[in-house]
Coordinates of C-alpha atoms and ligand atoms in Angstrom, one line a residue:
X281 CA 56.5 -128.0 75.1
X282 CA 60.2 -127.9 75.0
X283 CA 62.3 -127.2 78.0
X284 CA 64.2 -123.8 78.5
X285 CA 67.3 -125.9 78.1
X286 CA 66.4 -127.1 74.7
X287 CA 66.1 -123.3 73.6
X288 CA 69.7 -122.6 75.0
X289 CA 71.1 -125.5 73.1
X290 CA 69.2 -124.5 70.1
X291 CA 70.7 -121.0 70.4
X292 CA 74.3 -122.3 71.0
X293 CA 74.0 -124.5 67.8
X294 CA 73.1 -121.4 65.4
X295 CA 75.8 -119.0 66.8
X296 CA 77.4 -117.0 63.8
X297 CA 75.3 -118.9 61.3
X298 CA 73.1 -117.0 58.8
X299 CA 70.0 -115.2 60.2
X300 CA 67.8 -117.6 58.6
X301 CA 69.2 -120.2 61.2
X302 CA 67.0 -118.4 64.0
X303 CA 63.9 -120.0 62.4
X304 CA 65.3 -123.3 64.3
X305 CA 64.1 -121.7 67.8
X306 CA 60.3 -121.4 66.8
X307 CA 58.2 -123.3 69.5
X308 CA 57.3 -123.2 72.7
X309 CA 59.3 -123.4 75.7
X310 CA 58.7 -124.0 79.7
X311 CA 60.3 -121.4 81.7
X312 CA 59.0 -123.1 84.8
X313 CA 57.9 -119.4 86.0
X314 CA 56.1 -118.9 82.6
X315 CA 55.7 -120.1 79.2
X316 CA 57.4 -118.6 76.2
X317 CA 55.9 -119.2 72.8
X318 CA 58.1 -118.2 69.9
X319 CA 55.4 -118.0 67.3
X320 CA 57.0 -116.4 64.4
X321 CA 60.5 -115.9 63.9
X322 CA 61.6 -112.8 61.6
X323 CA 63.5 -113.3 58.4
X324 CA 66.2 -110.8 58.6
X325 CA 67.0 -108.2 61.2
X326 CA 65.6 -105.4 59.7
X327 CA 62.1 -107.1 58.9
X328 CA 59.1 -107.2 61.3
X329 CA 60.0 -108.5 64.3
X330 CA 59.7 -112.0 66.1
X331 CA 56.5 -112.7 67.5
X332 CA 56.7 -114.0 71.2
X333 CA 54.1 -114.5 73.8
X334 CA 54.8 -114.7 77.8
X335 CA 52.0 -116.7 79.3
X336 CA 52.6 -116.9 83.4
X337 CA 49.9 -119.1 84.8
X338 CA 47.5 -117.6 87.4
X339 CA 48.9 -120.0 89.9
X340 CA 52.1 -118.1 89.7
X341 CA 50.7 -114.7 88.7
X342 CA 48.1 -114.6 91.2
X343 CA 46.0 -111.7 90.3
X344 CA 42.8 -111.8 92.4
X345 CA 39.8 -112.8 90.6
X346 CA 37.9 -109.7 91.4
X347 CA 40.3 -107.6 89.3
X348 CA 39.1 -109.1 86.0
X349 CA 35.6 -110.5 87.1
X350 CA 34.0 -108.3 84.3
X351 CA 34.8 -107.1 80.8
X352 CA 35.4 -103.6 82.0
X353 CA 37.5 -104.7 84.9
X354 CA 39.3 -107.0 82.7
X355 CA 40.2 -104.3 80.1
X356 CA 41.4 -102.1 83.0
X357 CA 43.7 -104.7 84.3
X358 CA 45.1 -105.7 80.7
X359 CA 45.6 -102.0 80.1
X360 CA 47.6 -101.5 83.5
X361 CA 50.0 -104.5 82.8
X362 CA 50.6 -103.5 79.4
X363 CA 51.8 -100.2 80.7
X364 CA 53.8 -101.8 83.7
X365 CA 55.4 -104.1 81.2
X366 CA 56.2 -101.2 78.7
X367 CA 57.7 -99.4 81.8
X368 CA 59.8 -102.5 82.6
X369 CA 61.2 -102.6 78.9
X370 CA 62.2 -98.9 79.4
X371 CA 64.2 -99.8 82.6
X372 CA 65.5 -103.0 81.9
X373 CA 66.2 -103.8 78.3
X374 CA 69.5 -103.2 76.5
X375 CA 68.5 -102.3 73.5
X376 CA 71.3 -102.0 71.1
X377 CA 72.5 -105.5 70.5
X378 CA 73.9 -105.2 66.8
X379 CA 72.2 -104.5 63.4
X380 CA 68.5 -103.2 62.7
X381 CA 66.1 -104.0 65.5
X382 CA 68.7 -106.3 67.6
X383 CA 67.9 -106.4 71.1
X384 CA 64.5 -104.7 71.1
X385 CA 61.5 -105.6 73.0
X386 CA 58.4 -104.2 72.3
X387 CA 54.9 -104.1 73.6
X388 CA 52.0 -101.9 72.5
X389 CA 52.0 -98.2 74.1
X390 CA 48.9 -97.0 75.8
X391 CA 48.0 -93.0 75.8
X392 CA 45.8 -91.5 78.4
X393 CA 42.8 -93.7 77.5
X394 CA 42.1 -97.1 78.6
X395 CA 41.0 -99.1 75.7
X396 CA 40.3 -102.6 74.8
X397 CA 43.5 -103.9 73.4
X398 CA 45.1 -107.3 72.4
X399 CA 48.7 -106.6 74.0
X400 CA 47.7 -108.4 77.0
X401 CA 45.2 -111.3 77.9
X402 CA 43.8 -112.3 81.2
X403 CA 41.8 -115.4 81.7
X404 CA 41.4 -117.1 85.1
X405 CA 44.0 -119.6 84.0
X406 CA 46.8 -117.3 82.7
X407 CA 48.2 -113.8 82.1
X408 CA 49.8 -113.4 78.5
X409 CA 52.0 -110.5 77.3
X410 CA 52.1 -110.2 73.6
X411 CA 55.3 -109.0 72.5
X412 CA 57.8 -108.4 69.6
X413 CA 61.4 -108.8 69.7
X414 CA 64.3 -108.2 67.5
X415 CA 66.6 -111.1 67.3
X416 CA 70.1 -109.7 67.6
X417 CA 72.5 -109.9 64.7
X418 CA 75.9 -108.6 63.5
X419 CA 75.2 -108.1 59.8
X420 CA 73.2 -111.1 59.1
X421 CA 74.8 -113.4 61.4
X422 CA 73.2 -114.7 64.5
X423 CA 74.3 -113.5 67.8
X424 CA 73.3 -116.2 69.9
X425 CA 74.7 -115.1 73.2
X426 CA 72.9 -111.9 73.0
X427 CA 69.7 -113.6 72.2
X428 CA 70.2 -115.9 74.9
X429 CA 70.9 -112.8 77.3
X430 CA 67.3 -111.5 76.0
X431 CA 65.5 -115.0 76.6
X432 CA 67.1 -115.9 79.8
X433 CA 67.7 -112.6 81.6
X434 CA 65.5 -109.9 80.0
X435 CA 62.4 -111.9 79.5
X436 CA 62.2 -113.4 82.9
X437 CA 62.8 -109.9 84.3
X438 CA 59.9 -108.3 82.6
X439 CA 57.7 -111.3 83.8
X440 CA 58.9 -110.5 87.3
X441 CA 58.6 -107.0 87.4
X442 CA 55.2 -106.5 85.4
X443 CA 53.1 -109.6 85.3
X444 CA 53.2 -111.0 88.8
X445 CA 50.5 -109.5 91.4
X446 CA 53.2 -109.7 94.0
X447 CA 55.5 -107.2 92.1
X448 CA 53.2 -104.7 91.6
X449 CA 51.5 -102.1 93.9
X450 CA 48.0 -103.6 94.3
X451 CA 46.4 -100.2 95.9
X452 CA 47.3 -98.6 92.3
X453 CA 45.9 -101.4 90.4
X454 CA 42.6 -101.4 92.3
X455 CA 42.3 -97.6 91.5
X456 CA 43.0 -98.3 88.1
X457 CA 40.4 -101.1 87.5
X458 CA 37.8 -99.4 89.9
X459 CA 38.3 -96.1 88.0
X460 CA 37.6 -97.8 84.8
X461 CA 34.4 -99.1 86.3
X462 CA 33.1 -95.9 87.7
X463 CA 33.5 -94.4 84.3
X464 CA 31.3 -97.1 82.5
X465 CA 28.8 -96.7 85.3
X466 CA 28.8 -92.9 85.0
X467 CA 28.2 -93.1 81.0
X468 CA 25.3 -95.5 82.0
X469 CA 23.6 -93.3 84.2
X470 CA 23.8 -90.2 81.8
X471 CA 21.0 -91.5 79.7
X472 CA 18.5 -91.9 83.0
X473 CA 19.2 -88.6 84.3
X474 CA 18.6 -87.0 80.7
X475 CA 22.1 -86.0 80.3
X476 CA 24.5 -86.0 77.5
X477 CA 27.9 -85.3 79.4
X478 CA 29.1 -85.2 83.0
X479 CA 32.2 -83.1 84.0
X480 CA 33.2 -83.6 87.8
X481 CA 33.9 -80.9 90.1
X482 CA 37.9 -80.9 90.4
X483 CA 38.4 -82.2 86.5
X484 CA 41.6 -81.2 85.2
X485 CA 40.8 -80.1 81.7
X486 CA 43.7 -78.3 79.6
X487 CA 46.6 -80.4 78.2
X488 CA 50.1 -79.6 78.5
X489 CA 50.3 -78.4 74.7
X490 CA 48.7 -78.8 71.5
X491 CA 50.6 -81.9 70.7
X492 CA 50.6 -83.5 74.1
X493 CA 47.5 -85.1 75.7
X494 CA 49.1 -85.2 79.1
X495 CA 47.6 -83.0 81.7
X496 CA 48.8 -79.4 82.3
X497 CA 50.8 -78.8 85.2
X498 CA 48.8 -78.5 88.4
X499 CA 49.9 -75.0 89.4
X500 CA 48.8 -73.3 86.2
X501 CA 45.3 -74.9 86.0
X502 CA 42.0 -73.7 87.2
X503 CA 40.2 -77.2 88.0
X504 CA 36.7 -77.3 86.8
X505 CA 33.8 -76.6 89.0
X506 CA 30.1 -76.7 88.1
X507 CA 27.7 -73.8 88.1
X508 CA 25.3 -74.6 90.7
X509 CA 22.2 -74.6 88.4
X510 CA 23.7 -77.5 86.4
X511 CA 25.3 -79.4 89.3
X512 CA 24.1 -82.9 89.8
X513 CA 25.4 -85.4 92.4
X514 CA 25.8 -89.2 91.6
X515 CA 26.6 -92.2 93.7
X516 CA 29.6 -94.1 92.0
X517 CA 30.1 -98.0 92.8
X518 CA 33.7 -97.3 93.9
X519 CA 34.7 -93.8 94.4
X520 CA 31.5 -92.8 96.4
X521 CA 29.7 -89.8 95.6
X522 CA 30.8 -87.3 92.8
X523 CA 29.5 -84.0 92.1
X524 CA 29.9 -82.0 88.8
X525 CA 28.2 -80.3 85.9
X526 CA 25.6 -82.2 84.1
X527 CA 25.0 -81.0 80.5
X528 CA 21.5 -81.9 79.7
X529 CA 19.9 -83.3 76.3
X530 CA 19.0 -80.6 74.0
X531 CA 20.7 -77.7 72.5
X532 CA 23.8 -76.2 74.6
X533 CA 26.1 -73.3 73.6
X534 CA 29.3 -72.6 75.3
X535 CA 30.1 -69.1 75.1
X536 CA 32.7 -66.6 76.5
X537 CA 35.6 -64.5 75.6
X538 CA 38.6 -65.7 73.2
X539 CA 41.1 -67.9 75.3
X540 CA 38.6 -68.2 78.2
X541 CA 38.8 -72.3 78.0
X542 CA 35.7 -72.8 75.5
X543 CA 37.5 -75.2 73.3
X544 CA 39.2 -77.1 76.4
X545 CA 35.8 -77.9 77.9
X546 CA 34.5 -79.2 74.4
X547 CA 37.4 -81.1 73.8
X548 CA 37.5 -83.0 77.3
X549 CA 33.6 -83.7 76.6
X550 CA 34.7 -84.9 73.2
X551 CA 37.1 -87.2 74.7
X552 CA 34.7 -88.5 77.4
X553 CA 33.5 -91.0 75.0
X554 CA 36.5 -93.0 76.5
X555 CA 37.9 -93.9 79.8
X556 CA 40.7 -92.1 81.2
X557 CA 43.6 -93.4 83.5
X558 CA 43.8 -92.2 86.9
X559 CA 45.8 -88.8 87.1
X560 CA 44.8 -87.9 83.7
X561 CA 42.5 -85.1 85.0
X562 CA 39.6 -86.2 82.8
X563 CA 38.8 -89.7 84.6
X564 CA 35.5 -88.2 85.9
X565 CA 34.6 -86.6 82.6
X566 CA 32.2 -88.6 80.8
X567 CA 30.1 -88.1 77.5
X568 CA 27.7 -90.6 75.9
X569 CA 29.1 -93.0 73.7
X570 CA 26.9 -92.2 71.0
X571 CA 28.8 -88.5 70.4
X572 CA 30.6 -87.2 67.5
X573 CA 32.6 -84.1 67.0
X574 CA 31.8 -82.5 63.7
X575 CA 34.0 -80.1 61.9
X576 CA 34.7 -78.7 58.6
X577 CA 36.9 -80.8 56.4
X578 CA 37.5 -79.4 53.1
X579 CA 39.1 -81.6 50.4
X580 CA 37.5 -84.8 51.8
X581 CA 36.0 -87.2 49.3
X582 CA 32.2 -87.6 49.8
X583 CA 30.3 -90.5 48.3
X584 CA 26.7 -90.5 47.7
X585 CA 25.6 -88.5 50.9
X586 CA 22.3 -87.1 51.2
X587 CA 23.2 -83.7 52.4
X588 CA 19.9 -81.9 51.4
X589 CA 18.8 -81.0 54.9
X590 CA 21.5 -78.7 54.7
X591 CA 22.4 -77.9 51.1
X592 CA 20.3 -77.4 48.1
X593 CA 20.0 -75.9 44.6
X594 CA 24.0 -76.2 43.8
X595 CA 24.9 -74.3 40.8
X596 CA 24.8 -76.5 37.7
X597 CA 21.9 -78.3 39.6
X598 CA 24.6 -80.8 41.3
X599 CA 22.5 -83.2 43.3
X600 CA 22.4 -83.1 46.9
X601 CA 20.5 -86.1 47.6
X602 CA 23.2 -88.3 46.3
X603 CA 26.1 -85.7 46.7
X604 CA 29.3 -87.1 45.8
X605 CA 32.5 -84.9 45.3
X606 CA 36.3 -85.9 45.3
X607 CA 37.0 -82.3 47.2
X608 CA 34.2 -81.0 49.5
X609 CA 34.1 -77.6 50.5
X610 CA 34.1 -76.5 54.1
X611 CA 30.3 -76.4 54.3
X612 CA 29.5 -79.5 52.3
X613 CA 32.1 -81.6 54.3
X614 CA 30.7 -80.1 57.4
X615 CA 27.2 -81.4 56.3
X616 CA 28.5 -84.7 55.0
X617 CA 30.2 -85.2 58.5
X618 CA 26.7 -84.6 60.3
X619 CA 24.5 -86.7 57.9
X620 CA 27.2 -89.6 58.1
X621 CA 27.1 -89.4 61.7
X622 CA 23.5 -89.6 61.9
X623 CA 23.4 -92.7 59.4
X624 CA 25.4 -94.2 62.2
X625 CA 23.1 -93.6 65.0
X626 CA 24.8 -90.4 66.6
X627 CA 23.0 -89.0 69.6
X628 CA 25.2 -85.7 70.4
X629 CA 27.1 -83.5 68.1
X630 CA 29.9 -81.6 69.2
X631 CA 30.9 -78.5 67.3
X632 CA 33.5 -75.8 67.7
X633 CA 33.6 -72.5 66.0
X634 CA 37.4 -73.0 65.7
X635 CA 36.9 -75.8 63.3
X636 CA 33.6 -75.1 61.4
X637 CA 32.9 -73.3 58.5
X638 CA 31.4 -69.8 59.2
X639 CA 28.7 -70.2 56.5
X640 CA 27.5 -73.4 57.7
X641 CA 26.9 -72.3 61.2
X642 CA 25.1 -68.9 60.8
X643 CA 23.7 -66.5 58.0
X644 CA 22.7 -63.4 59.6
X645 CA 19.6 -60.8 58.9
X646 CA 21.8 -58.9 56.7
X647 CA 23.1 -61.5 54.8
X648 CA 19.6 -62.9 54.2
X649 CA 18.5 -59.6 53.0
X650 CA 21.4 -59.3 50.6
X651 CA 21.7 -62.8 49.2
X652 CA 18.2 -64.1 49.0
X653 CA 17.5 -67.8 50.1
X654 CA 17.3 -69.0 46.6
X655 CA 20.6 -67.8 45.6
X656 CA 22.1 -69.6 48.9
X657 CA 22.4 -73.2 48.9
X658 CA 23.4 -73.4 52.6
X659 CA 20.8 -74.0 55.3
X660 CA 22.7 -72.9 58.3
X661 CA 23.1 -75.4 61.1
X662 CA 21.0 -72.6 63.5
X663 CA 18.0 -73.4 61.3
X664 CA 18.2 -77.3 61.9
X665 CA 19.7 -77.7 65.1
X666 CA 16.2 -77.8 67.2
X667 CA 14.8 -80.1 64.6
X668 CA 17.6 -82.4 64.9
X669 CA 16.7 -82.8 68.8
X670 CA 12.8 -82.4 68.1
X671 CA 12.4 -85.1 65.4
X672 CA 15.4 -87.3 66.1
X673 CA 16.5 -86.7 69.6
X674 CA 19.8 -85.8 68.8
X675 CA 21.6 -83.3 71.0
X676 CA 24.3 -80.8 70.1
X677 CA 26.7 -78.9 72.2
X678 CA 28.7 -76.1 70.3
X679 CA 31.4 -73.5 71.1
X680 CA 30.3 -70.4 69.9
X681 CA 31.7 -67.2 71.1
X682 CA 31.1 -65.0 67.6
X683 CA 27.3 -65.3 67.2
X684 CA 24.5 -64.5 69.6
X685 CA 21.8 -65.3 67.1
X686 CA 22.1 -68.7 68.5
X687 CA 20.6 -67.4 71.8
X688 CA 17.2 -68.1 70.2
X689 CA 17.4 -71.7 69.5
X690 CA 19.5 -72.8 72.6
X691 CA 18.0 -74.6 75.4
X692 CA 20.9 -73.8 77.4
X693 CA 23.9 -71.4 77.6
X694 CA 27.1 -71.9 79.5
X695 CA 29.6 -69.2 80.0
X696 CA 33.3 -69.7 80.3
X697 CA 34.8 -66.7 82.1
X698 CA 38.7 -67.1 83.0
X699 CA 38.2 -70.9 82.9
X700 CA 35.3 -70.7 85.2
X701 CA 32.0 -72.4 84.0
X702 CA 28.8 -70.0 84.6
X703 CA 25.3 -70.8 83.8
X704 CA 24.0 -67.9 81.5
X705 CA 20.7 -69.2 80.0
X706 CA 18.2 -66.8 81.5
X707 CA 20.4 -63.7 80.7
X708 CA 20.8 -64.9 77.3
X709 CA 17.2 -65.2 76.7
X710 CA 16.8 -61.9 78.1
X711 CA 19.2 -60.5 75.6
X712 CA 17.6 -62.4 72.9
X713 CA 14.3 -60.7 73.7
X714 CA 15.8 -57.3 73.9
X715 CA 17.9 -57.4 70.8
X716 CA 15.5 -59.3 68.5
X717 CA 17.4 -60.4 65.3
X718 CA 14.5 -60.5 62.9
X719 CA 16.3 -62.9 61.0
X720 CA 14.1 -65.6 59.3
X721 CA 14.2 -69.3 60.0
X722 CA 15.3 -71.0 56.8
X723 CA 15.1 -74.6 58.0
X724 CA 11.7 -75.6 56.8
X725 CA 9.5 -77.6 59.5
X726 CA 11.5 -80.6 59.7
X727 CA 14.9 -81.9 59.8
X728 CA 14.6 -84.0 57.0
X729 CA 15.4 -88.0 56.3
X730 CA 18.5 -89.9 57.0
X731 CA 19.2 -92.3 54.1
X732 CA 21.1 -95.4 54.6
X733 CA 23.5 -96.0 52.3
X734 CA 24.5 -99.5 51.0
X735 CA 28.0 -100.2 50.1
X736 CA 29.4 -102.0 47.1
X737 CA 32.6 -104.4 47.1
X738 CA 33.9 -102.6 44.2
X739 CA 37.0 -100.7 45.1
X740 CA 37.5 -102.4 48.6
X741 CA 40.9 -104.0 47.1
X742 CA 43.4 -104.2 49.7
X743 CA 46.3 -105.2 47.5
X744 CA 49.0 -103.6 46.0
X745 CA 51.5 -105.3 43.7
X746 CA 49.4 -108.6 44.3
X747 CA 50.2 -108.6 48.1
X748 CA 47.7 -107.5 50.9
X749 CA 49.0 -104.3 52.0
X750 CA 47.1 -102.8 55.2
X751 CA 48.8 -100.8 57.7
X752 CA 48.4 -97.8 60.3
X753 CA 51.0 -94.9 59.3
X754 CA 50.6 -93.2 62.3
X755 CA 47.6 -92.3 64.1
X756 CA 45.8 -90.5 61.2
X757 CA 46.9 -92.6 58.0
X758 CA 45.7 -95.5 57.0
X759 CA 47.2 -97.5 54.1
X760 CA 44.7 -99.7 52.4
X761 CA 45.9 -101.5 49.2
X762 CA 47.1 -98.7 46.9
X763 CA 45.1 -96.2 48.6
X764 CA 46.0 -93.8 51.6
X765 CA 43.0 -92.8 53.8
X766 CA 43.5 -89.6 55.5
X767 CA 42.0 -89.4 58.8
X768 CA 43.5 -86.4 60.0
X769 CA 40.5 -84.5 60.7
X770 CA 38.7 -87.6 62.4
X771 CA 39.6 -85.9 66.0
X772 CA 38.1 -88.7 68.4
X773 CA 40.6 -91.1 67.0
X774 CA 43.1 -91.5 69.7
X775 CA 45.3 -94.4 69.4
X776 CA 47.4 -95.8 66.3
X777 CA 46.4 -99.2 67.5
X778 CA 42.8 -98.3 66.7
X779 CA 43.9 -97.2 63.3
X780 CA 45.5 -100.3 62.5
X781 CA 42.3 -102.2 63.7
X782 CA 40.1 -100.1 61.6
X783 CA 42.5 -100.9 58.5
X784 CA 41.6 -104.7 59.2
X785 CA 38.0 -104.0 60.0
X786 CA 37.8 -102.7 56.3
X787 CA 39.0 -105.6 54.7
X788 CA 37.2 -108.0 57.4
X789 CA 33.8 -106.3 57.0
X790 CA 34.1 -106.2 53.4
X791 CA 33.2 -109.9 53.3
X792 CA 29.7 -109.0 54.7
X793 CA 28.9 -106.3 51.6
X794 CA 26.0 -108.2 49.5
X795 CA 24.4 -105.4 47.9
X796 CA 21.7 -105.2 50.6
X797 CA 23.2 -104.5 53.8
X798 CA 23.5 -100.9 55.0
X799 CA 27.0 -99.4 55.8
X800 CA 25.7 -99.1 59.5
X801 CA 24.7 -102.9 59.5
X802 CA 28.1 -103.9 58.2
X803 CA 30.1 -102.1 60.8
X804 CA 27.7 -103.3 63.4
X805 CA 27.7 -106.7 62.7
X806 CA 31.4 -106.6 62.4
X807 CA 31.7 -104.7 65.8
X808 CA 29.6 -107.5 67.5
X809 CA 31.5 -110.2 66.4
X810 CA 34.6 -108.6 67.8
X811 CA 32.8 -108.0 71.1
X812 CA 32.0 -111.8 71.1
X813 CA 35.3 -113.2 69.9
X814 CA 37.8 -110.4 70.6
X815 CA 39.9 -108.3 68.3
X816 CA 42.2 -111.2 67.7
X817 CA 39.4 -112.0 65.0
X818 CA 40.8 -109.4 62.7
X819 CA 44.3 -110.6 62.7
X820 CA 45.1 -112.0 59.0
X821 CA 48.1 -113.8 60.4
X822 CA 47.1 -117.3 61.6
X823 CA 49.4 -118.7 64.7
X824 CA 50.8 -115.2 65.2
X825 CA 49.4 -112.9 68.0
X826 CA 48.1 -109.8 66.8
X827 CA 49.3 -107.6 69.8
X828 CA 48.6 -104.2 68.2
X829 CA 45.0 -103.5 68.2
X830 CA 42.7 -101.2 70.2
X831 CA 39.4 -101.2 69.9
X832 CA 37.8 -98.5 67.8
X833 CA 34.3 -96.9 67.6
X834 CA 31.8 -97.5 64.9
X835 CA 32.0 -94.0 64.1
X836 CA 35.7 -93.8 63.3
X837 CA 35.3 -97.0 61.3
X838 CA 32.7 -95.5 59.3
X839 CA 35.0 -92.4 59.0
X840 CA 37.4 -94.6 57.4
X841 CA 35.0 -96.1 54.8
X842 CA 33.8 -92.7 53.9
X843 CA 37.0 -91.5 53.6
X844 CA 38.5 -94.3 51.4
X845 CA 38.6 -92.6 47.8
X846 CA 37.7 -95.8 46.2
X847 CA 34.7 -96.6 48.2
X848 CA 31.3 -97.0 46.2
X849 CA 27.8 -97.0 47.4
X850 CA 25.0 -98.5 45.3
Ligands
LIG221 P1 39.1 -70.6 73.9 O1 38.3 -71.8 72.9 O2 37.9 -70.2 74.9 O3 39.6 -69.5 72.8 P2 40.9 -72.5 74.9 O4 40.0 -73.4 75.4 O5 41.7 -72.6 73.3 O6 40.2 -71.2 74.7 O7 41.7 -72.0 76.1 C1 43.0 -71.0 75.8 C2 44.2 -71.6 76.5 O8 44.0 -71.5 77.8 C3 44.8 -72.8 76.2 O9 46.0 -72.8 76.0 C4 44.4 -73.8 77.1 O10 45.3 -74.9 77.5 C5 44.3 -72.7 78.3 N1 43.3 -73.5 79.6 C6 42.0 -73.9 79.1 N2 41.4 -74.4 80.2 C7 42.4 -74.0 81.2 C8 42.3 -74.0 82.7 N3 41.0 -74.5 83.3 N4 43.3 -73.7 83.4 C9 44.2 -73.1 83.0 N5 44.4 -73.0 81.5 C10 43.5 -73.4 81.0
LIG222 MG1 38.3 -72.0 71.0

């Protein structure tokens, strides 16, 4: 390792030279307080920025072992330091220092969830921030003095403000870490209690706006409180006792008038598969990890999915056991989304009438009389939802303000009334008795089989014009070779860094495709490897940190495979 003075003199030497001269500074430098590793130097001021790691020995950083003694704690601390680092950059880094990306310092950004990430690494020996830097230039000439300012003033400032325990508020860190641990604990308790989701009293569910995931202003909010019939009390490892609504396994309806908060509750449940930061409002809303939001998604591609439990006798005898289409309809896409989730091992389906195909959800008695069963390919969800639970143990939570026919099949009815949750099961069952629908169940005597598909290598080509090209283009779009994978309707994808990881997982796991392993096996093996070796494993660039990955769930990985237009199944 070179001394930091060596970096200083190297910079002096290249002042005013062509940008490529920056390549000279690649290497590791001892800054006393920390090590600076310049792993990769960008080729020009507009190119992908320079990759550096700031590694602070624990001797100096001094984070108490207890803050990273388990996976869940370490993830929370890494998340917290990433946020602090990002904020220190916002506060103290002078951005414009010349052409292109000159002067910028960047660390991955975090949203409302606490996800496993590659932006920060904490071990008993060190804390390491993985950062990108735009090395300053005027035109294509090296601006060494500006660069020296970044290396010798800004980086040490960032280390001091964000990577030393003594500079941070240890109470806030503790809440962050312990909160994350409590959420994992809660999720673990659900199964034991026969619950699929838990919403703590006092939770703040609505968001600031349709495009913001931040909590709504407190003054405007009705905080959540459980109906007494569904209230459970749990003992958390850190926060002590907590009370809230436990949604039991089985079939649950969320009903209520329009604009009374049904979708907001469901969305919080959906996001409960992830842990949230303190202050989010949903940091004690947890859902089984194995929960998937299901919606209609017309236009999506479907590759050899068995949708026959829901769809049969299509015109022209189109196969529904090996159903393929370049452009699914509302109902067929919703059926495929369910079957693909079942293939991956889902335990809880979440549906909202706002985003469901009506003819997939219900066929009432009048329609049954007019259009006979042999002219209707769709078996509506209402006729399968109980079999899903009885045969496969798969629960459902559905937002349905529009159809009381579901009272017959519901184990539980929750009503939202001016943002307050009420338990209405008995009342709904009484009404179902009083106004019998006389509709005929059309679902047969069982749910039907879940087939496992075997992917082929064909079509999983990550290259474009001879070069590997995999990248996230925003949260909902993935570039994979020549293909663009549209993930707009994959609603539990929450972070662009997950999208980025998914892109590389598609490529990485394609090596496992052997014509025998199922899609589920391939994805699970890959995620297990990541679990053991970390997300760094995915990076195609050796010797360069992959600082912008966040861990996706297997369902979102499968969703990307399933939406890749060149994906092939045996
Ligand atoms: P629904 O699905 O029943 O039609 P939504 O869940 O879409 O209703 O909620 C309607 C509006 O009310 C949204 O703008 C939402 O942000 C707001 N809202 C939802 N829950 C609450 C709450 N607990 N307190 C205040 N506003 C809320
Ligand atoms: Mg709604």
